[in-house]
Amino acid sequence: MYGTDWYDNPAAGLDQGATKQIADAKNKLKGKYTVDAPHIVASLSFGFWVALLGRGGKFDQSESKANYEMTLWRPALRAAFTTEAPLKRRDAHEPLDYLRTLRNRIAHHEPIFERHLEKDHDGILQITGWLSPSSRDWIAHHSRVPALLRQGRHAPTYF
């Protein structure tokens, strides 16, 4: 929609948070890798991608705000999600943001035992299915998570 260097195209309407993360990614790449689309895209965090499904924040110090619904979701991003009924931006953002929180807890070695892990696993499958039904089926077939969760419920307590 906005070209190979979409992240530099003003028509994409990226907010100041997104443009800062892109600038940071470019700076980290300088002197180590080519500062090009594949390297920039790979350098951006999961949180960056989830935020693109949000409403959009401020452009700068003014009160003007990005409108990701109109600049990103409707013209481009919704086509990436294969669902039976049309998926709303908000309905894509919420479960992905929830998944981002789970991912961050795991990455920072925080406890996740109090979470509803079956629901988390189902959410991963649902989101994956939106993007690639065949990948969702592969994960569902090969995942050991349901068996481990069942085993955990019946494991003896040693404390």
PDB file of C-alpha atoms in Angstrom:
ATOM      1  CA  MET A   1       0.000   0.000   0.000  1.00  0.00           C
ATOM      2  CA  TYR A   2       2.729   2.485   0.966  1.00  0.00           C
ATOM      3  CA  GLY A   3       5.711   0.922  -0.788  1.00  0.00           C
ATOM      4  CA  THR A   4       8.771  -1.006   0.334  1.00  0.00           C
ATOM      5  CA  ASP A   5       9.837   1.814   2.650  1.00  0.00           C
ATOM      6  CA  TRP A   6       6.318   2.202   4.045  1.00  0.00           C
ATOM      7  CA  TYR A   7       7.713   3.169   7.445  1.00  0.00           C
ATOM      8  CA  ASP A   8       9.150   6.383   5.902  1.00  0.00           C
ATOM      9  CA  ASN A   9       6.049   7.251   3.860  1.00  0.00           C
ATOM     10  CA  PRO A  10       4.115  10.114   5.509  1.00  0.00           C
ATOM     11  CA  ALA A  11       0.888   8.787   3.944  1.00  0.00           C
ATOM     12  CA  ALA A  12       1.092   5.776   6.303  1.00  0.00           C
ATOM     13  CA  GLY A  13       0.339   8.223   9.114  1.00  0.00           C
ATOM     14  CA  LEU A  14       2.551   6.619  11.757  1.00  0.00           C
ATOM     15  CA  ASP A  15       2.430   8.244  15.186  1.00  0.00           C
ATOM     16  CA  GLN A  16       5.451   9.602  17.070  1.00  0.00           C
ATOM     17  CA  GLY A  17       5.901   6.373  19.045  1.00  0.00           C
ATOM     18  CA  ALA A  18       6.160   4.317  15.862  1.00  0.00           C
ATOM     19  CA  THR A  19       8.459   6.795  14.125  1.00  0.00           C
ATOM     20  CA  LYS A  20      10.738   6.852  17.187  1.00  0.00           C
ATOM     21  CA  GLN A  21      10.949   3.048  17.232  1.00  0.00           C
ATOM     22  CA  ILE A  22      11.779   3.049  13.517  1.00  0.00           C
ATOM     23  CA  ALA A  23      14.483   5.698  14.022  1.00  0.00           C
ATOM     24  CA  ASP A  24      15.918   3.659  16.923  1.00  0.00           C
ATOM     25  CA  ALA A  25      15.947   0.521  14.760  1.00  0.00           C
ATOM     26  CA  LYS A  26      17.766   2.371  11.984  1.00  0.00           C
ATOM     27  CA  ASN A  27      20.355   3.723  14.431  1.00  0.00           C
ATOM     28  CA  LYS A  28      21.024   0.260  15.859  1.00  0.00           C
ATOM     29  CA  LEU A  29      21.535  -1.132  12.365  1.00  0.00           C
ATOM     30  CA  LYS A  30      24.023   1.542  11.253  1.00  0.00           C
ATOM     31  CA  GLY A  31      27.549   0.205  10.950  1.00  0.00           C
ATOM     32  CA  LYS A  32      26.417  -3.394  11.526  1.00  0.00           C
ATOM     33  CA  TYR A  33      23.876  -4.160   8.829  1.00  0.00           C
ATOM     34  CA  THR A  34      22.365  -2.566   5.776  1.00  0.00           C
ATOM     35  CA  VAL A  35      19.694  -0.077   6.774  1.00  0.00           C
ATOM     36  CA  ASP A  36      17.003  -1.424   4.463  1.00  0.00           C
ATOM     37  CA  ALA A  37      13.423  -2.635   4.717  1.00  0.00           C
ATOM     38  CA  PRO A  38      14.176  -6.290   5.593  1.00  0.00           C
ATOM     39  CA  HIS A  39      16.572  -5.343   8.395  1.00  0.00           C
ATOM     40  CA  ILE A  40      14.366  -2.564   9.753  1.00  0.00           C
ATOM     41  CA  VAL A  41      11.278  -4.787   9.779  1.00  0.00           C
ATOM     42  CA  ALA A  42      13.221  -7.552  11.564  1.00  0.00           C
ATOM     43  CA  SER A  43      14.510  -5.060  14.145  1.00  0.00           C
ATOM     44  CA  LEU A  44      11.098  -3.867  15.251  1.00  0.00           C
ATOM     45  CA  SER A  45       9.567  -5.374  18.377  1.00  0.00           C
ATOM     46  CA  PHE A  46       6.412  -7.439  18.675  1.00  0.00           C
ATOM     47  CA  GLY A  47       4.934  -4.504  20.578  1.00  0.00           C
ATOM     48  CA  PHE A  48       5.519  -2.251  17.565  1.00  0.00           C
ATOM     49  CA  TRP A  49       3.481  -4.553  15.322  1.00  0.00           C
ATOM     50  CA  VAL A  50       0.676  -4.904  17.876  1.00  0.00           C
ATOM     51  CA  ALA A  51       0.557  -1.113  18.260  1.00  0.00           C
ATOM     52  CA  LEU A  52      -0.069  -0.745  14.509  1.00  0.00           C
ATOM     53  CA  LEU A  53      -3.417  -2.424  15.168  1.00  0.00           C
ATOM     54  CA  GLY A  54      -4.247   0.131  17.859  1.00  0.00           C
ATOM     55  CA  ARG A  55      -5.945   3.476  17.308  1.00  0.00           C
ATOM     56  CA  GLY A  56      -2.732   5.436  16.808  1.00  0.00           C
ATOM     57  CA  GLY A  57      -1.262   8.065  19.084  1.00  0.00           C
ATOM     58  CA  LYS A  58      -0.080  11.642  18.735  1.00  0.00           C
ATOM     59  CA  PHE A  59       2.004  12.725  15.784  1.00  0.00           C
ATOM     60  CA  ASP A  60       4.100  15.189  17.751  1.00  0.00           C
ATOM     61  CA  GLN A  61       3.676  17.747  20.522  1.00  0.00           C
ATOM     62  CA  SER A  62       0.403  18.955  18.983  1.00  0.00           C
ATOM     63  CA  GLU A  63      -2.973  17.448  19.734  1.00  0.00           C
ATOM     64  CA  SER A  64      -3.146  15.913  16.258  1.00  0.00           C
ATOM     65  CA  LYS A  65      -3.483  12.112  16.361  1.00  0.00           C
ATOM     66  CA  ALA A  66      -2.828   9.298  13.938  1.00  0.00           C
ATOM     67  CA  ASN A  67      -5.848   7.342  12.759  1.00  0.00           C
ATOM     68  CA  TYR A  68      -4.634   3.797  12.133  1.00  0.00           C
ATOM     69  CA  GLU A  69      -8.156   2.674  11.287  1.00  0.00           C
ATOM     70  CA  MET A  70      -8.096   4.838   8.159  1.00  0.00           C
ATOM     71  CA  THR A  71      -4.404   4.814   7.224  1.00  0.00           C
ATOM     72  CA  LEU A  72      -3.395   1.242   8.054  1.00  0.00           C
ATOM     73  CA  TRP A  73      -6.302  -1.072   8.889  1.00  0.00           C
ATOM     74  CA  ARG A  74      -8.898  -0.394   6.203  1.00  0.00           C
ATOM     75  CA  PRO A  75      -6.592   0.129   3.210  1.00  0.00           C
ATOM     76  CA  ALA A  76      -4.088  -2.616   3.993  1.00  0.00           C
ATOM     77  CA  LEU A  77      -3.790  -4.555   7.248  1.00  0.00           C
ATOM     78  CA  ARG A  78      -7.232  -6.128   7.424  1.00  0.00           C
ATOM     79  CA  ALA A  79      -6.426  -8.057   4.229  1.00  0.00           C
ATOM     80  CA  ALA A  80      -3.724  -9.950   6.156  1.00  0.00           C
ATOM     81  CA  PHE A  81      -6.347 -11.535   8.422  1.00  0.00           C
ATOM     82  CA  THR A  82      -8.354 -14.421   6.996  1.00  0.00           C
ATOM     83  CA  THR A  83     -11.576 -14.757   8.964  1.00  0.00           C
ATOM     84  CA  GLU A  84     -15.066 -15.900   8.010  1.00  0.00           C
ATOM     85  CA  ALA A  85     -16.644 -12.629   9.077  1.00  0.00           C
ATOM     86  CA  PRO A  86     -14.846  -9.314   8.565  1.00  0.00           C
ATOM     87  CA  LEU A  87     -12.519  -8.675  11.487  1.00  0.00           C
ATOM     88  CA  LYS A  88     -12.566  -5.261  13.137  1.00  0.00           C
ATOM     89  CA  ARG A  89      -9.264  -3.586  13.977  1.00  0.00           C
ATOM     90  CA  ARG A  90     -10.141  -3.457  17.667  1.00  0.00           C
ATOM     91  CA  ASP A  91     -11.023  -7.173  17.652  1.00  0.00           C
ATOM     92  CA  ALA A  92      -7.615  -7.978  16.174  1.00  0.00           C
ATOM     93  CA  HIS A  93      -5.733  -5.632  18.500  1.00  0.00           C
ATOM     94  CA  GLU A  94      -7.132  -6.838  21.832  1.00  0.00           C
ATOM     95  CA  PRO A  95      -6.114 -10.523  21.629  1.00  0.00           C
ATOM     96  CA  LEU A  96      -2.745  -9.623  20.104  1.00  0.00           C
ATOM     97  CA  ASP A  97      -2.069  -7.164  22.916  1.00  0.00           C
ATOM     98  CA  TYR A  98      -3.060  -9.845  25.428  1.00  0.00           C
ATOM     99  CA  LEU A  99      -0.639 -12.240  23.707  1.00  0.00           C
ATOM    100  CA  ARG A 100       2.070  -9.543  23.795  1.00  0.00           C
ATOM    101  CA  THR A 101       1.649  -9.347  27.567  1.00  0.00           C
ATOM    102  CA  LEU A 102       2.013 -13.138  27.881  1.00  0.00           C
ATOM    103  CA  ARG A 103       5.097 -13.100  25.658  1.00  0.00           C
ATOM    104  CA  ASN A 104       6.655 -10.308  27.744  1.00  0.00           C
ATOM    105  CA  ARG A 105       5.971 -12.112  31.015  1.00  0.00           C
ATOM    106  CA  ILE A 106       7.671 -15.236  29.681  1.00  0.00           C
ATOM    107  CA  ALA A 107      10.584 -13.288  28.162  1.00  0.00           C
ATOM    108  CA  HIS A 108      11.218 -11.545  31.493  1.00  0.00           C
ATOM    109  CA  HIS A 109      10.938 -14.792  33.487  1.00  0.00           C
ATOM    110  CA  GLU A 110       7.868 -13.600  35.340  1.00  0.00           C
ATOM    111  CA  PRO A 111       5.387 -16.131  36.724  1.00  0.00           C
ATOM    112  CA  ILE A 112       2.488 -17.085  34.477  1.00  0.00           C
ATOM    113  CA  PHE A 113       0.978 -19.783  36.680  1.00  0.00           C
ATOM    114  CA  GLU A 114      -1.984 -17.619  37.681  1.00  0.00           C
ATOM    115  CA  ARG A 115      -2.946 -17.014  34.049  1.00  0.00           C
ATOM    116  CA  HIS A 116      -5.560 -19.082  32.273  1.00  0.00           C
ATOM    117  CA  LEU A 117      -2.967 -20.884  30.128  1.00  0.00           C
ATOM    118  CA  GLU A 118      -5.527 -22.919  28.181  1.00  0.00           C
ATOM    119  CA  LYS A 119      -7.158 -19.667  27.111  1.00  0.00           C
ATOM    120  CA  ASP A 120      -3.727 -18.273  26.203  1.00  0.00           C
ATOM    121  CA  HIS A 121      -3.016 -21.323  24.039  1.00  0.00           C
ATOM    122  CA  ASP A 122      -6.432 -21.041  22.386  1.00  0.00           C
ATOM    123  CA  GLY A 123      -5.720 -17.366  21.705  1.00  0.00           C
ATOM    124  CA  ILE A 124      -2.418 -18.227  20.037  1.00  0.00           C
ATOM    125  CA  LEU A 125      -4.206 -20.720  17.823  1.00  0.00           C
ATOM    126  CA  GLN A 126      -6.966 -18.239  16.970  1.00  0.00           C
ATOM    127  CA  ILE A 127      -4.544 -15.452  16.039  1.00  0.00           C
ATOM    128  CA  THR A 128      -2.360 -17.806  14.033  1.00  0.00           C
ATOM    129  CA  GLY A 129      -5.472 -19.021  12.206  1.00  0.00           C
ATOM    130  CA  TRP A 130      -6.307 -15.458  11.215  1.00  0.00           C
ATOM    131  CA  LEU A 131      -2.929 -15.146   9.526  1.00  0.00           C
ATOM    132  CA  SER A 132      -2.370 -18.690   8.291  1.00  0.00           C
ATOM    133  CA  PRO A 133      -4.970 -21.436   8.782  1.00  0.00           C
ATOM    134  CA  SER A 134      -2.480 -24.117   7.745  1.00  0.00           C
ATOM    135  CA  SER A 135       0.041 -22.877  10.357  1.00  0.00           C
ATOM    136  CA  ARG A 136      -2.693 -22.931  12.973  1.00  0.00           C
ATOM    137  CA  ASP A 137      -3.488 -26.535  12.103  1.00  0.00           C
ATOM    138  CA  TRP A 138       0.197 -27.468  12.235  1.00  0.00           C
ATOM    139  CA  ILE A 139       0.623 -25.875  15.666  1.00  0.00           C
ATOM    140  CA  ALA A 140      -2.549 -27.525  16.996  1.00  0.00           C
ATOM    141  CA  HIS A 141      -1.358 -30.906  15.765  1.00  0.00           C
ATOM    142  CA  HIS A 142       2.197 -30.635  17.133  1.00  0.00           C
ATOM    143  CA  SER A 143       1.701 -28.581  20.285  1.00  0.00           C
ATOM    144  CA  ARG A 144       2.448 -30.314  23.573  1.00  0.00           C
ATOM    145  CA  VAL A 145       0.883 -27.499  25.574  1.00  0.00           C
ATOM    146  CA  PRO A 146      -2.584 -29.064  26.087  1.00  0.00           C
ATOM    147  CA  ALA A 147      -1.060 -32.336  27.315  1.00  0.00           C
ATOM    148  CA  LEU A 148       1.337 -30.504  29.634  1.00  0.00           C
ATOM    149  CA  LEU A 149      -1.490 -28.413  31.051  1.00  0.00           C
ATOM    150  CA  ARG A 150      -3.582 -31.533  31.705  1.00  0.00           C
ATOM    151  CA  GLN A 151      -0.582 -33.177  33.342  1.00  0.00           C
ATOM    152  CA  GLY A 152       0.026 -30.103  35.512  1.00  0.00           C
ATOM    153  CA  ARG A 153      -3.503 -30.191  36.887  1.00  0.00           C
ATOM    154  CA  HIS A 154      -3.013 -33.729  38.134  1.00  0.00           C
ATOM    155  CA  ALA A 155       0.625 -33.472  39.205  1.00  0.00           C
ATOM    156  CA  PRO A 156       1.284 -34.242  42.856  1.00  0.00           C
ATOM    157  CA  THR A 157       2.120 -31.341  45.142  1.00  0.00           C
ATOM    158  CA  TYR A 158       5.433 -31.688  46.972  1.00  0.00           C
ATOM    159  CA  PHE A 159       5.336 -28.510  49.042  1.00  0.00           C
TER     160      PHE A 159
END
